[in-house]
Amino acid sequence: MLEGTLGFLRRHQRKFVIGAGVVGGLYMSAKLLTQRLVEMQASSAKERASKENIRRRFDQNQRDCLFTIMSLLPELSEQVLREVDVERLIAELRAIHRPQTSHPVSVDDEAANHESQAQPRGEGENNVWSNNNNKNSSSSGSGSGDGSNNGDENAQIKDKRDHSPDQENDSADGSIGNASATEEIESPRRTKVEIWEDIKVQSFARTMIAVYSESLLTMFVHIQLNIVGRSTYLDSVVGKFVGDNEDNVVLEGRSQSRISMTEEQNFLMLSWWFLNRGWRKMMDLIVDAVNYSVGQLSLKERMSHRELTALFNTIHIRLRENDIVQMLSGFVLPLGDANVSDYLSSNRLEADKVFTPVFIRLLDQIRDIIESRDFAYVFNSSVDRLTTQLLDALQESFPEPVPVPVFNKPLPPTVEGETAPDLDEVVKEFEEFSSPSESRVVVVQLLPRIAREGHQILNGVPNNYLENISASREVQALSAVVYTAESS
């Protein structure tokens, strides 16, 4: 029995060896494949967790950007509204109406009252910020008309003194009051047309300043916080593999220096320059473009929404012709020795403590981004986006046009001996009936709404303009590029 078994094994030895090798190979292959699948699943899960972590951090960073901009806008708004004070001009206009009306006059009432009184201004009165020429030009007329009133008041005071000598103290008080009134009357006073001209230019200027400044501030804060957020994320990743005592680490062949808390604060403090200095430089360009585009616009002119859109586009074109995009880095960063000294002295900072190697590297990074073509494209897209939203809001000021039906005469019959009707005349009558005329509004009635929208852009609660630009695809894409870029 045993010899038979051994003989069987000897006869089939080769088959058993091959079979054992095949089974062993299959076993090892299955085990290796299973191990490989487990590693791939673990790597995929780790990659998904890493991407989810990046996405979560990025989304949180974008929310931080929105809240940061909302906290900075009040400071910018306060300065813009104080510098371009349309409300002061409206109060000055109301002061002219106050002696004539006993009830307060609203801004819309002022616009309605002025619709029949507005006249175009002279060529030398286009500068909205220098009103001295306007005041001096109207001082002669007001002074000549006030002399007779002063004479009558002095005569009345003299009569009172003659008839009531016991009331000399009261007369003296009255003379002092009349003297102060005389001084106030003799002070140069501008006409309503001159004030409305200033309201016109400043309304457009303030709204455009709000559009451009909010666009630039939004993009600048997004770049700042995404650079800092990227550094924080890299530090968190590197911290899993190296000790916290390491000052420099090597990640993907690049040296990444950690940002200290002080350096991060100094880097984020750069927004102070735009909020207190840079926006004023931008304002000069915008005021020049507004004066060029709006200065000769008549207050009595009736505009359609399409013409108003073309007017805003003219302002944008003028600004881009003046290379406003190439000046953006100077608006948001203190470039040059004089500006750096101003920035440091205003914030009581020391240069050797601020301009560390890490801070200089961050400053170079953000300047390269601002001066890039991508930043210019996103900035122009953001400005166009806010302008479109502004024009949509101004659409409410234009009532819907009511089509006026044109009763056409019946076509004459074409019988023998008669000519056929003129086809061009028939087409013209059809076009007049099918396409109603555009709704038009007097310019002076649009100014209050334009001024209010400029205020809404900066101070709106909720600020739909800010939410619109922050959620735009262009701003989000630029933020993602900055957040995921490798730092050199």
Short mmCIF file of C-alpha atoms in Angstrom, two decimals:
data_model
loop_
_atom_site.label_atom_id
_atom_site.label_comp_id
_atom_site.label_asym_id
_atom_site.label_seq_id
_atom_site.Cartn_x
_atom_site.Cartn_y
_atom_site.Cartn_z
CA MET A 1 0.00 0.00 0.00
CA LEU A 2 2.76 2.39 0.95
CA GLU A 3 4.86 1.37 -2.02
CA GLY A 4 1.91 1.96 -4.32
CA THR A 5 1.39 5.44 -2.93
CA LEU A 6 5.05 6.33 -3.25
CA GLY A 7 5.08 5.00 -6.78
CA PHE A 8 2.06 7.12 -7.65
CA LEU A 9 3.75 10.21 -6.27
CA ARG A 10 6.95 9.45 -8.20
CA ARG A 11 5.08 8.97 -11.40
CA HIS A 12 3.12 12.25 -10.96
CA GLN A 13 5.82 14.25 -9.18
CA ARG A 14 6.08 16.87 -11.89
CA LYS A 15 2.34 17.46 -11.92
CA PHE A 16 2.25 17.96 -8.16
CA VAL A 17 5.16 20.39 -8.27
CA ILE A 18 3.53 22.45 -11.02
CA GLY A 19 0.18 22.39 -9.26
CA ALA A 20 1.72 23.46 -5.96
CA GLY A 21 3.54 26.30 -7.70
CA VAL A 22 0.37 27.48 -9.41
CA VAL A 23 -1.63 27.38 -6.19
CA GLY A 24 1.12 29.14 -4.27
CA GLY A 25 1.43 31.78 -6.95
CA LEU A 26 -2.28 32.38 -6.97
CA TYR A 27 -2.30 32.69 -3.22
CA MET A 28 0.58 35.14 -3.15
CA SER A 29 -0.93 37.13 -6.01
CA ALA A 30 -4.28 37.34 -4.27
CA LYS A 31 -2.62 38.38 -1.05
CA LEU A 32 -0.51 41.01 -2.81
CA LEU A 33 -3.51 42.26 -4.73
CA THR A 34 -5.57 42.48 -1.55
CA GLN A 35 -2.79 44.38 0.17
CA ARG A 36 -2.49 46.71 -2.79
CA LEU A 37 -6.23 47.36 -2.82
CA VAL A 38 -6.17 48.13 0.90
CA GLU A 39 -3.30 50.58 0.38
CA MET A 40 -5.12 52.23 -2.53
CA GLN A 41 -8.29 52.56 -0.46
CA ALA A 42 -6.34 54.04 2.43
CA SER A 43 -4.52 56.44 0.08
CA SER A 44 -7.80 57.44 -1.58
CA ALA A 45 -9.48 57.98 1.77
CA LYS A 46 -6.51 60.04 2.94
CA GLU A 47 -6.58 62.09 -0.26
CA ARG A 48 -10.32 62.68 0.07
CA ALA A 49 -9.86 63.73 3.68
CA SER A 50 -7.04 66.06 2.66
CA LYS A 51 -9.11 67.62 -0.12
CA GLU A 52 -12.08 67.95 2.19
CA ASN A 53 -9.84 69.59 4.77
CA ILE A 54 -8.53 72.04 2.16
CA ARG A 55 -12.04 72.77 0.91
CA ARG A 56 -13.34 73.30 4.44
CA ARG A 57 -10.45 75.58 5.30
CA PHE A 58 -10.88 77.48 2.03
CA ASP A 59 -14.61 78.00 2.59
CA GLN A 60 -13.96 79.18 6.12
CA ASN A 61 -11.29 81.52 4.79
CA GLN A 62 -13.76 83.04 2.31
CA ARG A 63 -16.26 83.63 5.10
CA ASP A 64 -13.50 85.30 7.11
CA CYS A 65 -12.79 87.51 4.11
CA LEU A 66 -16.42 88.58 3.92
CA PHE A 67 -16.61 89.42 7.63
CA THR A 68 -13.30 91.25 7.49
CA ILE A 69 -14.45 93.42 4.58
CA MET A 70 -17.71 94.17 6.41
CA SER A 71 -15.70 95.35 9.40
CA LEU A 72 -13.48 97.59 7.24
CA LEU A 73 -16.21 99.17 5.12
CA PRO A 74 -17.56 101.50 7.86
CA GLU A 75 -14.16 103.18 8.15
CA LEU A 76 -13.97 103.62 4.40
CA SER A 77 -17.58 104.74 4.18
CA GLU A 78 -17.12 107.38 6.85
CA GLN A 79 -14.26 109.01 4.97
CA VAL A 80 -15.93 108.79 1.56
CA LEU A 81 -19.18 110.30 2.82
CA ARG A 82 -17.29 113.06 4.61
CA GLU A 83 -15.13 113.89 1.60
CA VAL A 84 -17.92 113.65 -1.00
CA ASP A 85 -20.67 115.18 1.12
CA VAL A 86 -23.76 115.29 -1.04
CA GLU A 87 -25.94 115.68 2.04
CA ARG A 88 -24.22 118.99 2.88
CA LEU A 89 -25.11 120.29 -0.57
CA ILE A 90 -28.70 119.17 -0.10
CA ALA A 91 -28.81 120.98 3.26
CA GLU A 92 -27.43 124.08 1.55
CA LEU A 93 -30.14 123.79 -1.06
CA ARG A 94 -32.81 123.42 1.61
CA ALA A 95 -31.50 126.53 3.35
CA ILE A 96 -32.42 128.50 0.24
CA HIS A 97 -35.97 127.12 0.28
CA ARG A 98 -36.47 127.47 4.04
CA PRO A 99 -37.50 131.17 4.02
CA GLN A 100 -40.07 130.39 1.33
CA THR A 101 -41.60 127.18 2.72
CA SER A 102 -42.65 126.39 6.25
CA HIS A 103 -42.45 122.60 5.89
CA PRO A 104 -39.26 120.55 5.41
CA VAL A 105 -38.40 119.76 1.82
CA SER A 106 -37.26 116.26 0.90
CA VAL A 107 -34.58 115.46 -1.65
CA ASP A 108 -37.11 114.21 -4.18
CA ASP A 109 -39.20 117.37 -3.69
CA GLU A 110 -36.10 119.44 -4.38
CA ALA A 111 -35.54 117.51 -7.59
CA ALA A 112 -39.16 117.96 -8.65
CA ASN A 113 -39.13 121.68 -7.89
CA HIS A 114 -35.90 122.18 -9.80
CA GLU A 115 -37.06 120.37 -12.92
CA SER A 116 -38.54 123.58 -14.34
CA GLN A 117 -35.76 125.86 -13.03
CA ALA A 118 -32.51 124.07 -13.94
CA GLN A 119 -30.28 125.72 -16.52
CA PRO A 120 -26.92 124.53 -17.85
CA ARG A 121 -23.92 125.91 -16.07
CA GLY A 122 -21.06 127.85 -17.60
CA GLU A 123 -17.88 126.28 -18.87
CA GLY A 124 -15.75 127.41 -15.97
CA GLU A 125 -17.85 125.74 -13.27
CA ASN A 126 -17.09 122.06 -13.79
CA ASN A 127 -14.84 121.48 -10.79
CA VAL A 128 -16.98 120.05 -8.03
CA TRP A 129 -14.37 120.38 -5.31
CA SER A 130 -13.58 124.12 -5.74
CA ASN A 131 -16.70 126.15 -5.09
CA ASN A 132 -14.95 129.43 -4.44
CA ASN A 133 -15.40 130.58 -8.03
CA ASN A 134 -19.09 129.87 -7.87
CA LYS A 135 -19.45 131.73 -4.61
CA ASN A 136 -17.53 134.74 -5.85
CA SER A 137 -19.54 134.90 -9.05
CA SER A 138 -22.81 135.19 -7.11
CA SER A 139 -21.58 137.50 -4.36
CA SER A 140 -22.02 140.68 -6.41
CA GLY A 141 -25.69 140.00 -7.12
CA SER A 142 -26.55 139.12 -3.55
CA GLY A 143 -24.68 142.09 -2.15
CA SER A 144 -26.52 144.60 -4.32
CA GLY A 145 -29.88 143.22 -3.32
CA ASP A 146 -29.13 143.22 0.37
CA GLY A 147 -28.16 146.86 0.67
CA SER A 148 -31.73 148.14 0.55
CA ASN A 149 -32.82 145.63 3.17
CA ASN A 150 -30.03 146.72 5.49
CA GLY A 151 -31.05 150.35 5.02
CA ASP A 152 -34.66 149.60 5.92
CA GLU A 153 -33.61 147.65 8.99
CA ASN A 154 -31.34 150.50 10.19
CA ALA A 155 -34.14 153.01 9.64
CA GLN A 156 -36.51 150.90 11.73
CA ILE A 157 -33.94 150.67 14.50
CA LYS A 158 -33.49 154.44 14.43
CA ASP A 159 -37.26 155.04 14.63
CA LYS A 160 -37.50 152.71 17.59
CA ARG A 161 -34.77 154.54 19.37
CA ASP A 162 -36.49 157.90 18.72
CA HIS A 163 -39.92 156.79 19.93
CA SER A 164 -38.78 154.66 22.88
CA PRO A 165 -35.63 156.08 24.43
CA ASP A 166 -36.10 153.92 27.53
CA GLN A 167 -35.45 150.78 25.49
CA GLU A 168 -31.87 151.54 24.47
CA ASN A 169 -30.62 148.19 25.71
CA ASP A 170 -33.19 146.34 23.62
CA SER A 171 -32.34 148.51 20.64
CA ALA A 172 -28.67 147.79 21.12
CA ASP A 173 -29.42 144.09 21.22
CA GLY A 174 -31.48 144.47 18.08
CA SER A 175 -28.69 146.34 16.31
CA ILE A 176 -26.23 143.59 17.21
CA GLY A 177 -28.62 140.98 15.85
CA ASN A 178 -29.14 143.00 12.67
CA ALA A 179 -25.40 143.43 12.28
CA SER A 180 -24.88 139.67 12.50
CA ALA A 181 -27.73 139.15 10.04
CA THR A 182 -26.15 141.72 7.73
CA GLU A 183 -22.85 139.86 7.84
CA GLU A 184 -24.65 136.60 7.01
CA ILE A 185 -26.52 138.22 4.13
CA GLU A 186 -23.37 139.82 2.77
CA SER A 187 -21.61 136.43 2.67
CA PRO A 188 -21.56 135.03 -0.88
CA ARG A 189 -24.37 132.59 -1.56
CA ARG A 190 -24.52 130.27 -4.52
CA THR A 191 -27.55 129.86 -6.71
CA LYS A 192 -29.69 126.75 -6.79
CA VAL A 193 -28.42 125.84 -10.23
CA GLU A 194 -24.81 125.94 -9.03
CA ILE A 195 -25.64 123.75 -6.06
CA TRP A 196 -27.52 121.28 -8.26
CA GLU A 197 -24.52 121.12 -10.60
CA ASP A 198 -22.32 120.15 -7.67
CA ILE A 199 -24.90 117.61 -6.53
CA LYS A 200 -24.89 116.15 -10.04
CA VAL A 201 -21.14 115.64 -10.22
CA GLN A 202 -20.72 114.53 -6.61
CA SER A 203 -23.58 112.03 -6.85
CA PHE A 204 -21.97 110.29 -9.80
CA ALA A 205 -18.49 110.62 -8.26
CA ARG A 206 -19.48 109.14 -4.89
CA THR A 207 -21.23 106.20 -6.50
CA MET A 208 -18.26 105.43 -8.74
CA ILE A 209 -15.85 105.81 -5.83
CA ALA A 210 -17.96 103.31 -3.89
CA VAL A 211 -17.94 100.85 -6.81
CA TYR A 212 -14.19 101.00 -7.42
CA SER A 213 -13.11 101.17 -3.78
CA GLU A 214 -15.32 98.27 -2.70
CA SER A 215 -14.10 96.16 -5.62
CA LEU A 216 -10.45 96.84 -4.86
CA LEU A 217 -10.84 96.40 -1.10
CA THR A 218 -12.66 93.09 -1.59
CA MET A 219 -9.96 91.68 -3.82
CA PHE A 220 -7.12 92.95 -1.64
CA VAL A 221 -8.55 91.40 1.53
CA HIS A 222 -9.19 88.12 -0.28
CA ILE A 223 -5.57 87.97 -1.41
CA GLN A 224 -4.25 88.87 2.03
CA LEU A 225 -6.26 86.30 3.94
CA ASN A 226 -5.69 83.56 1.35
CA ILE A 227 -1.93 84.06 1.54
CA VAL A 228 -2.09 83.85 5.32
CA GLY A 229 -4.52 80.92 5.17
CA ARG A 230 -2.24 79.02 2.80
CA SER A 231 0.70 79.53 5.16
CA THR A 232 -1.38 78.36 8.13
CA TYR A 233 -2.46 75.24 6.27
CA LEU A 234 1.10 74.38 5.25
CA ASP A 235 2.25 74.84 8.83
CA SER A 236 -0.48 72.48 10.03
CA VAL A 237 0.56 69.84 7.50
CA VAL A 238 4.26 70.22 8.19
CA GLY A 239 3.62 70.09 11.93
CA LYS A 240 2.55 66.45 11.60
CA PHE A 241 5.98 65.40 10.33
CA VAL A 242 8.45 67.77 11.98
CA GLY A 243 8.78 69.24 15.42
CA ASP A 244 7.31 72.58 16.33
CA ASN A 245 10.77 73.89 17.18
CA GLU A 246 11.82 73.90 13.52
CA ASP A 247 12.08 77.41 12.08
CA ASN A 248 12.34 76.28 8.46
CA VAL A 249 10.96 73.21 6.79
CA VAL A 250 11.30 71.81 3.32
CA LEU A 251 8.06 71.05 1.50
CA GLU A 252 8.12 69.73 -2.07
CA GLY A 253 11.63 71.03 -2.61
CA ARG A 254 10.83 74.59 -1.45
CA SER A 255 11.81 76.41 1.70
CA GLN A 256 8.76 77.68 3.60
CA SER A 257 9.35 80.07 6.50
CA ARG A 258 6.69 80.15 9.13
CA ILE A 259 4.82 83.42 9.73
CA SER A 260 4.85 84.65 13.29
CA MET A 261 1.85 86.32 14.87
CA THR A 262 3.53 89.74 14.73
CA GLU A 263 4.42 89.36 11.07
CA GLU A 264 0.87 88.27 10.28
CA GLN A 265 -0.56 91.32 12.05
CA ASN A 266 1.83 93.65 10.22
CA PHE A 267 0.89 92.04 6.92
CA LEU A 268 -2.85 92.37 7.53
CA MET A 269 -2.35 95.96 8.70
CA LEU A 270 -1.46 96.93 5.13
CA SER A 271 -5.17 97.51 4.46
CA TRP A 272 -4.80 100.70 6.55
CA TRP A 273 -3.00 102.32 3.64
CA PHE A 274 -5.92 101.96 1.26
CA LEU A 275 -8.51 102.93 3.87
CA ASN A 276 -6.71 106.16 4.75
CA ARG A 277 -4.50 107.11 1.81
CA GLY A 278 -4.98 104.99 -1.27
CA TRP A 279 -8.68 105.57 -1.87
CA ARG A 280 -8.05 109.33 -2.03
CA LYS A 281 -5.61 108.83 -4.91
CA MET A 282 -8.24 106.73 -6.63
CA MET A 283 -10.81 109.45 -5.95
CA ASP A 284 -8.77 112.00 -7.90
CA LEU A 285 -8.87 109.83 -11.02
CA ILE A 286 -12.58 109.09 -10.62
CA VAL A 287 -13.50 112.75 -10.14
CA ASP A 288 -11.55 113.65 -13.26
CA ALA A 289 -13.39 110.98 -15.27
CA VAL A 290 -16.77 112.04 -13.88
CA ASN A 291 -16.14 115.71 -14.69
CA TYR A 292 -15.11 114.70 -18.20
CA SER A 293 -18.20 112.54 -18.77
CA VAL A 294 -20.90 114.27 -16.70
CA GLY A 295 -19.72 117.86 -16.38
CA GLN A 296 -21.50 119.11 -19.50
CA LEU A 297 -24.66 117.05 -18.92
CA SER A 298 -27.68 119.37 -18.65
CA LEU A 299 -29.85 119.06 -15.56
CA LYS A 300 -32.96 119.43 -17.72
CA GLU A 301 -32.01 116.65 -20.10
CA ARG A 302 -34.28 113.63 -20.15
CA MET A 303 -32.38 110.34 -20.13
CA SER A 304 -33.39 106.77 -20.77
CA HIS A 305 -31.96 103.81 -18.91
CA ARG A 306 -29.96 102.87 -21.99
CA GLU A 307 -28.40 106.34 -22.14
CA LEU A 308 -27.61 106.19 -18.42
CA THR A 309 -25.86 102.86 -18.98
CA ALA A 310 -23.83 104.42 -21.79
CA LEU A 311 -22.90 107.32 -19.49
CA PHE A 312 -21.52 104.94 -16.84
CA ASN A 313 -19.64 103.05 -19.55
CA THR A 314 -18.09 106.34 -20.67
CA ILE A 315 -16.78 106.88 -17.14
CA HIS A 316 -15.29 103.37 -17.08
CA ILE A 317 -13.64 103.87 -20.45
CA ARG A 318 -12.16 107.18 -19.32
CA LEU A 319 -10.71 105.57 -16.20
CA ARG A 320 -9.19 102.69 -18.15
CA GLU A 321 -7.70 105.14 -20.63
CA ASN A 322 -6.05 106.84 -17.64
CA ASP A 323 -4.47 103.45 -16.69
CA ILE A 324 -6.21 103.09 -13.36
CA VAL A 325 -5.47 99.34 -13.39
CA GLN A 326 -1.71 99.97 -13.53
CA MET A 327 -2.00 102.19 -10.42
CA LEU A 328 -3.77 99.64 -8.20
CA SER A 329 -0.63 98.51 -6.40
CA GLY A 330 0.09 102.10 -5.38
CA PHE A 331 -3.47 102.44 -4.04
CA VAL A 332 -3.26 99.45 -1.68
CA LEU A 333 0.46 99.33 -0.80
CA PRO A 334 2.78 102.05 0.56
CA LEU A 335 5.34 102.09 -2.25
CA GLY A 336 8.27 104.48 -2.13
CA ASP A 337 10.29 105.87 0.75
CA ALA A 338 7.95 108.79 1.41
CA ASN A 339 4.85 106.57 1.55
CA VAL A 340 6.62 104.01 3.74
CA SER A 341 7.67 106.73 6.18
CA ASP A 342 4.10 108.06 6.24
CA TYR A 343 2.73 104.57 6.85
CA LEU A 344 5.15 103.80 9.67
CA SER A 345 4.80 107.15 11.41
CA SER A 346 1.00 107.12 11.19
CA ASN A 347 0.81 103.69 12.80
CA ARG A 348 3.74 104.24 15.19
CA LEU A 349 5.74 101.35 13.81
CA GLU A 350 9.47 100.78 13.56
CA ALA A 351 10.93 99.82 10.20
CA ASP A 352 13.41 97.25 11.53
CA LYS A 353 10.63 95.42 13.39
CA VAL A 354 8.17 95.49 10.51
CA PHE A 355 10.30 94.77 7.45
CA THR A 356 11.55 91.31 8.41
CA PRO A 357 12.58 88.82 5.68
CA VAL A 358 9.24 87.02 5.98
CA PHE A 359 7.26 90.28 5.76
CA ILE A 360 9.26 91.39 2.72
CA ARG A 361 8.58 88.02 1.06
CA LEU A 362 4.85 88.38 1.72
CA LEU A 363 4.91 91.96 0.42
CA ASP A 364 6.60 90.84 -2.78
CA GLN A 365 4.07 88.05 -3.25
CA ILE A 366 1.02 90.27 -2.90
CA ARG A 367 2.53 92.96 -5.13
CA ASP A 368 3.24 90.39 -7.86
CA ILE A 369 -0.37 89.23 -7.68
CA ILE A 370 -1.80 92.76 -7.82
CA GLU A 371 0.35 93.67 -10.82
CA SER A 372 -0.58 90.49 -12.71
CA ARG A 373 -2.98 90.28 -15.65
CA ASP A 374 -5.27 87.96 -13.72
CA PHE A 375 -5.80 90.56 -11.03
CA ALA A 376 -6.54 93.26 -13.63
CA TYR A 377 -9.07 91.00 -15.35
CA VAL A 378 -10.84 90.10 -12.10
CA PHE A 379 -10.86 93.75 -11.00
CA ASN A 380 -12.48 94.93 -14.22
CA SER A 381 -14.98 92.06 -14.02
CA SER A 382 -15.86 93.01 -10.44
CA VAL A 383 -16.36 96.67 -11.39
CA ASP A 384 -18.58 95.67 -14.30
CA ARG A 385 -20.53 93.32 -12.05
CA LEU A 386 -21.24 96.02 -9.46
CA THR A 387 -22.11 98.53 -12.17
CA THR A 388 -24.63 96.12 -13.68
CA GLN A 389 -26.21 95.60 -10.26
CA LEU A 390 -26.28 99.38 -9.75
CA LEU A 391 -28.00 99.96 -13.07
CA ASP A 392 -30.53 97.25 -12.27
CA ALA A 393 -31.35 99.11 -9.04
CA LEU A 394 -31.65 102.40 -10.93
CA GLN A 395 -34.08 100.77 -13.35
CA GLU A 396 -36.79 101.32 -10.73
CA SER A 397 -36.52 105.07 -11.34
CA PHE A 398 -37.69 104.62 -14.91
CA PRO A 399 -41.43 103.91 -15.25
CA GLU A 400 -42.52 101.29 -17.69
CA PRO A 401 -43.29 102.86 -21.10
CA VAL A 402 -46.87 102.59 -22.23
CA PRO A 403 -47.17 101.78 -25.93
CA VAL A 404 -49.29 104.29 -27.78
CA PRO A 405 -51.26 102.58 -30.51
CA VAL A 406 -51.02 104.14 -33.93
CA PHE A 407 -54.25 103.88 -35.85
CA ASN A 408 -53.15 103.21 -39.39
CA LYS A 409 -55.26 104.07 -42.32
CA PRO A 410 -56.51 101.13 -44.31
CA LEU A 411 -54.36 100.25 -47.24
CA PRO A 412 -55.73 101.63 -50.48
CA PRO A 413 -56.89 98.98 -52.91
CA THR A 414 -54.66 98.16 -55.79
CA VAL A 415 -56.96 98.31 -58.76
CA GLU A 416 -56.15 99.02 -62.28
CA GLY A 417 -54.97 102.53 -62.83
CA GLU A 418 -53.86 103.10 -59.18
CA THR A 419 -50.39 102.83 -57.71
CA ALA A 420 -49.50 100.42 -54.85
CA PRO A 421 -48.94 101.84 -51.32
CA ASP A 422 -45.46 102.93 -50.30
CA LEU A 423 -43.89 99.91 -48.55
CA ASP A 424 -41.35 102.02 -46.61
CA GLU A 425 -44.13 104.10 -45.07
CA VAL A 426 -46.02 100.97 -44.04
CA VAL A 427 -42.90 99.47 -42.41
CA LYS A 428 -42.24 102.72 -40.54
CA GLU A 429 -45.78 102.82 -39.16
CA PHE A 430 -45.49 99.19 -38.05
CA GLU A 431 -42.19 99.86 -36.23
CA GLU A 432 -43.71 102.83 -34.42
CA PHE A 433 -46.58 100.67 -33.24
CA SER A 434 -44.57 97.57 -32.29
CA SER A 435 -41.66 99.24 -30.44
CA PRO A 436 -42.84 101.72 -27.79
CA SER A 437 -40.62 104.67 -26.97
CA GLU A 438 -38.14 104.39 -24.10
CA SER A 439 -39.06 105.76 -20.71
CA ARG A 440 -37.14 108.93 -19.93
CA VAL A 441 -36.49 110.74 -16.67
CA VAL A 442 -35.05 114.19 -16.07
CA VAL A 443 -31.45 114.05 -14.86
CA VAL A 444 -32.19 116.11 -11.78
CA GLN A 445 -34.69 113.48 -10.63
CA LEU A 446 -32.14 110.68 -10.98
CA LEU A 447 -29.50 112.32 -8.79
CA PRO A 448 -31.07 111.52 -5.37
CA ARG A 449 -31.37 107.83 -6.26
CA ILE A 450 -27.81 107.67 -7.61
CA ALA A 451 -26.50 109.27 -4.41
CA ARG A 452 -28.48 106.83 -2.25
CA GLU A 453 -27.15 103.84 -4.18
CA GLY A 454 -23.60 105.05 -3.56
CA HIS A 455 -24.41 105.09 0.14
CA GLN A 456 -26.00 101.63 -0.13
CA ILE A 457 -22.91 100.14 -1.75
CA LEU A 458 -20.80 101.04 1.28
CA ASN A 459 -23.31 100.91 4.14
CA GLY A 460 -26.05 98.54 3.02
CA VAL A 461 -27.35 96.07 5.63
CA PRO A 462 -27.44 93.46 4.25
CA ASN A 463 -24.91 94.59 1.69
CA ASN A 464 -26.10 92.88 -1.48
CA TYR A 465 -23.35 94.54 -3.49
CA LEU A 466 -20.60 93.09 -1.30
CA GLU A 467 -22.19 89.64 -1.27
CA ASN A 468 -22.52 89.75 -5.04
CA ILE A 469 -18.89 90.57 -5.70
CA SER A 470 -17.54 88.19 -3.03
CA ALA A 471 -19.51 85.28 -4.47
CA SER A 472 -18.50 85.96 -8.08
CA ARG A 473 -16.72 83.19 -9.95
CA GLU A 474 -13.78 85.42 -10.81
CA VAL A 475 -13.02 86.39 -7.21
CA GLN A 476 -13.46 82.81 -6.00
CA ALA A 477 -11.18 81.50 -8.75
CA LEU A 478 -8.46 84.04 -7.96
CA SER A 479 -8.74 83.20 -4.26
CA ALA A 480 -8.40 79.48 -5.02
CA VAL A 481 -5.31 80.11 -7.16
CA VAL A 482 -3.68 82.13 -4.39
CA TYR A 483 -4.65 79.63 -1.69
CA THR A 484 -3.32 76.58 -3.51
CA ALA A 485 -0.24 78.18 -5.14
CA GLU A 486 3.22 77.10 -4.13
CA SER A 487 5.21 79.76 -2.33
CA SER A 488 8.73 80.40 -3.48
#
